[in-house]
């Protein structure tokens, strides 16, 4: 039996909840390339989902949001993978910038 892959996804809102950070995927699974998505990715072995979403956010848009500031709001489970969905508010959301070669937006 193969082990499921665990992924995280992080929704980053500004403090008054009227802006959100997202990116346009230019790599990854074919069904995501060219699409808009939130920050996230694959969890590392022995890494908690909260730590993973904080790490992925820093890697993808440069925002450093401590893992304790992320709140789990949904878990999607299917045969192949688990997806842990988190949300946070970030007063410095306007500082989000591309770190990887993908466009980052705050709207």
XYZ file of N, CA and C in Angstrom:
321
model
N 0.841 -1.179 0.000
C 0.000 0.000 0.000
C 0.890 1.248 0.000
N 0.621 2.167 -0.915
C 1.388 3.410 -0.951
C 0.834 4.404 0.064
N 1.734 5.183 0.628
C 1.332 6.169 1.616
C 0.787 7.410 0.910
N -0.269 7.987 1.468
C -0.841 9.196 0.898
C 0.143 10.355 1.028
N 0.079 11.260 0.066
C 0.860 12.482 0.113
C 0.036 13.521 0.875
N 0.689 14.292 1.728
C 0.021 15.357 2.467
C 0.413 16.713 1.901
N -0.583 17.545 1.629
C -0.384 18.886 1.111
C -1.010 19.900 2.059
N -0.529 21.143 1.974
C -1.124 22.243 2.720
C -1.461 23.371 1.750
N -2.434 24.177 2.138
C -2.842 25.336 1.367
C -3.122 26.447 2.365
N -2.578 27.642 2.137
C -2.745 28.741 3.081
C -3.411 29.949 2.464
N -4.545 30.347 3.032
C -5.251 31.557 2.614
C -4.761 32.689 3.513
N -4.173 33.719 2.915
C -3.616 34.842 3.675
C -4.480 36.074 3.410
N -5.091 36.578 4.467
C -5.922 37.776 4.392
C -5.211 38.918 5.100
N -5.553 40.162 4.731
C -5.019 41.279 5.506
C -5.830 41.404 6.800
N -5.429 42.299 7.667
C -6.046 42.390 8.992
C -7.527 42.753 8.960
N -7.976 43.508 7.953
C -9.395 43.867 7.885
C -10.181 42.948 6.947
N -9.513 41.925 6.452
C -10.132 40.863 5.638
C -10.705 41.355 4.301
N -10.085 42.393 3.711
C -10.570 42.844 2.405
C -9.532 42.674 1.287
N -8.402 42.008 1.602
C -7.405 41.653 0.597
C -6.936 40.230 0.860
N -6.527 39.570 -0.205
C -6.031 38.196 -0.111
C -4.798 38.055 -0.999
N -3.843 37.243 -0.556
C -2.637 36.975 -1.345
C -2.815 35.648 -2.083
N -2.387 35.625 -3.335
C -2.457 34.400 -4.130
C -1.371 34.451 -5.193
N -1.184 33.352 -5.902
C -0.173 33.298 -6.946
C -0.723 32.615 -8.183
N -0.021 32.831 -9.285
C -0.366 32.178 -10.547
C 0.660 31.087 -10.775
N 0.191 29.841 -10.813
C 1.087 28.688 -10.943
C 1.689 28.627 -12.348
N 3.004 28.460 -12.405
C 3.648 28.253 -13.707
C 4.386 26.920 -13.754
N 4.181 26.119 -12.700
C 4.788 24.784 -12.655
C 3.932 23.908 -11.748
N 4.291 22.651 -11.697
C 3.514 21.710 -10.881
C 2.628 20.848 -11.754
N 1.609 20.243 -11.153
C 0.714 19.396 -11.942
C 0.078 20.183 -13.090
N -0.062 19.531 -14.228
C -0.572 20.189 -15.428
C -1.917 20.884 -15.196
N -2.762 20.286 -14.378
C -4.088 20.874 -14.149
C -4.028 22.172 -13.331
N -2.871 22.501 -12.733
C -2.719 23.750 -11.976
C -1.955 24.838 -12.734
N -1.155 24.465 -13.703
C -0.339 25.432 -14.433
C -1.247 26.448 -15.121
N -0.930 27.732 -14.913
C -1.728 28.815 -15.487
C -2.920 29.212 -14.639
N -3.139 28.506 -13.548
C -4.281 28.790 -12.664
C -3.815 29.593 -11.452
N -4.766 30.259 -10.819
C -4.484 30.993 -9.596
C -4.716 30.075 -8.409
N -3.880 30.233 -7.381
C -3.976 29.371 -6.206
C -3.421 30.130 -5.012
N -3.669 29.589 -3.853
C -3.096 30.145 -2.627
C -1.722 29.526 -2.404
N -1.011 30.011 -1.403
C 0.304 29.469 -1.089
C 0.147 28.050 -0.557
N 1.124 27.215 -0.809
C 1.049 25.859 -0.282
C 1.920 24.900 -1.050
N 1.842 23.655 -0.633
C 2.639 22.633 -1.280
C 2.685 21.369 -0.462
N 3.664 20.560 -0.765
C 3.805 19.246 -0.149
C 4.466 19.362 1.224
N 3.946 18.606 2.178
C 4.546 18.554 3.507
C 5.804 17.694 3.455
N 6.803 18.086 4.237
C 8.032 17.296 4.375
C 7.781 16.158 5.363
N 8.552 15.066 5.278
C 8.390 13.982 6.254
C 8.567 14.511 7.680
N 7.731 14.048 8.568
C 7.777 14.428 9.991
C 7.520 15.914 10.236
N 6.904 16.610 9.297
C 6.579 18.020 9.448
C 5.081 18.148 9.722
N 4.709 18.987 10.671
C 3.287 19.197 10.929
C 2.701 20.073 9.824
N 1.401 20.007 9.648
C 0.742 20.806 8.617
C 0.904 22.300 8.901
N 0.813 22.712 10.157
C 0.982 24.128 10.509
C 2.377 24.628 10.162
N 3.383 23.853 10.464
C 4.757 24.234 10.128
C 4.926 24.261 8.607
N 4.333 23.304 7.913
C 4.453 23.235 6.452
C 3.836 24.448 5.772
N 2.655 24.880 6.223
C 2.011 26.027 5.572
C 2.810 27.306 5.833
N 3.393 27.432 7.020
C 4.242 28.590 7.302
C 5.492 28.575 6.423
N 6.122 27.417 6.276
C 7.321 27.279 5.445
C 7.014 27.573 3.981
N 5.961 26.958 3.463
C 5.596 27.152 2.055
C 5.290 28.614 1.754
N 4.638 29.300 2.683
C 4.322 30.716 2.489
C 5.595 31.540 2.361
N 6.540 31.310 3.247
C 7.814 32.034 3.176
C 8.543 31.713 1.874
N 8.548 30.442 1.471
C 9.227 30.037 0.240
C 8.586 30.637 -1.006
N 7.253 30.811 -0.997
C 6.560 31.243 -2.209
C 6.342 32.741 -2.310
N 6.158 33.434 -1.180
C 5.871 34.868 -1.281
C 6.658 35.718 -0.290
N 7.578 35.122 0.463
C 8.451 35.888 1.334
C 7.862 36.331 2.663
N 6.566 36.120 2.881
C 5.966 36.510 4.156
C 6.351 35.506 5.235
N 6.788 36.009 6.367
C 7.128 35.149 7.500
C 5.978 35.240 8.497
N 5.166 34.190 8.515
C 4.013 34.119 9.405
C 4.226 32.916 10.306
N 4.404 33.127 11.616
C 4.682 32.006 12.520
C 3.610 30.921 12.415
N 4.035 29.673 12.581
C 3.088 28.563 12.414
C 1.923 28.645 13.381
N 2.101 29.259 14.540
C 1.009 29.389 15.505
C -0.066 30.379 15.111
N 0.153 31.132 14.008
C -0.830 32.119 13.529
C -1.736 31.560 12.432
N -1.606 30.282 12.144
C -2.421 29.643 11.109
C -3.536 28.837 11.763
N -4.763 28.961 11.213
C -5.911 28.232 11.749
C -6.450 27.264 10.697
N -6.539 26.019 11.083
C -7.074 24.973 10.198
C -8.573 25.189 10.018
N -9.038 25.235 8.761
C -10.473 25.381 8.537
C -11.079 24.242 7.725
N -10.271 23.398 7.117
C -10.825 22.265 6.372
C -9.732 21.245 6.092
N -10.130 19.990 5.997
C -9.243 18.913 5.559
C -9.978 18.170 4.448
N -9.341 18.065 3.298
C -9.895 17.311 2.181
C -9.106 16.014 2.073
N -9.810 14.897 2.078
C -9.147 13.598 1.971
C -9.693 12.850 0.762
N -8.784 12.287 -0.018
C -9.179 11.414 -1.117
C -8.228 10.219 -1.122
N -8.365 9.357 -2.075
C -7.564 8.127 -2.099
C -6.064 8.413 -2.235
N -5.698 9.463 -2.980
C -4.292 9.728 -3.280
C -3.603 10.668 -2.298
N -4.358 11.610 -1.699
C -3.704 12.622 -0.871
C -4.655 13.209 0.172
N -4.053 13.933 1.115
C -4.783 14.736 2.093
C -4.378 16.189 1.860
N -5.343 17.112 1.964
C -5.070 18.539 1.796
C -5.570 19.270 3.035
N -4.640 19.888 3.755
C -4.959 20.632 4.966
C -5.037 22.110 4.594
N -6.214 22.727 4.811
C -6.440 24.120 4.422
C -6.412 25.012 5.655
N -5.583 26.060 5.569
C -5.390 26.989 6.683
C -5.717 28.410 6.254
N -6.002 29.250 7.242
C -6.222 30.673 7.012
C -5.467 31.458 8.085
N -5.042 32.660 7.722
C -4.384 33.557 8.665
C -4.663 34.985 8.257
N -4.457 35.903 9.189
C -4.463 37.319 8.825
C -3.043 37.838 9.004
N -2.678 38.762 8.132
C -1.292 39.228 8.096
C -1.267 40.740 7.855
N -0.853 41.515 8.856
C -0.817 42.968 8.670
C 0.208 43.428 7.629
N 1.164 42.591 7.282
C 2.179 42.967 6.293
C 1.938 42.300 4.936
N 0.690 41.969 4.637
C 0.362 41.254 3.385
C 0.849 42.015 2.147
N 0.883 43.341 2.221
C 1.325 44.128 1.058
C 2.794 43.890 0.717
N 3.540 43.262 1.616
C 4.952 42.958 1.369
C 5.148 41.625 0.639
N 4.063 40.921 0.332
C 4.175 39.659 -0.407
C 4.825 39.933 -1.761
N 5.795 39.093 -2.127
C 6.525 39.274 -3.373
C 6.939 37.907 -3.912
N 7.187 37.811 -5.195
C 7.636 36.528 -5.739
C 8.999 36.131 -5.186
N 9.107 34.922 -4.719
C 10.387 34.353 -4.310
C 10.769 33.294 -5.329
N 9.787 32.513 -5.727
C 9.967 31.519 -6.787
C 9.514 32.168 -8.093
N 9.750 31.537 -9.220
C 9.393 32.176 -10.489
C 7.893 32.126 -10.800
N 7.073 32.499 -9.836
C 5.632 32.568 -10.045
C 5.157 33.955 -9.620
N 4.147 34.468 -10.302
C 3.620 35.789 -9.961
C 2.829 35.716 -8.650
N 3.009 36.719 -7.790
C 2.278 36.821 -6.532
C 1.414 38.067 -6.589
N 0.185 37.959 -6.135
C -0.769 39.061 -6.169
C -1.368 39.277 -4.789
N -1.697 40.511 -4.502
C -2.507 40.863 -3.329
C -3.630 41.736 -3.867
N -4.837 41.251 -3.753
C -6.017 41.983 -4.285
C -7.126 41.956 -3.260
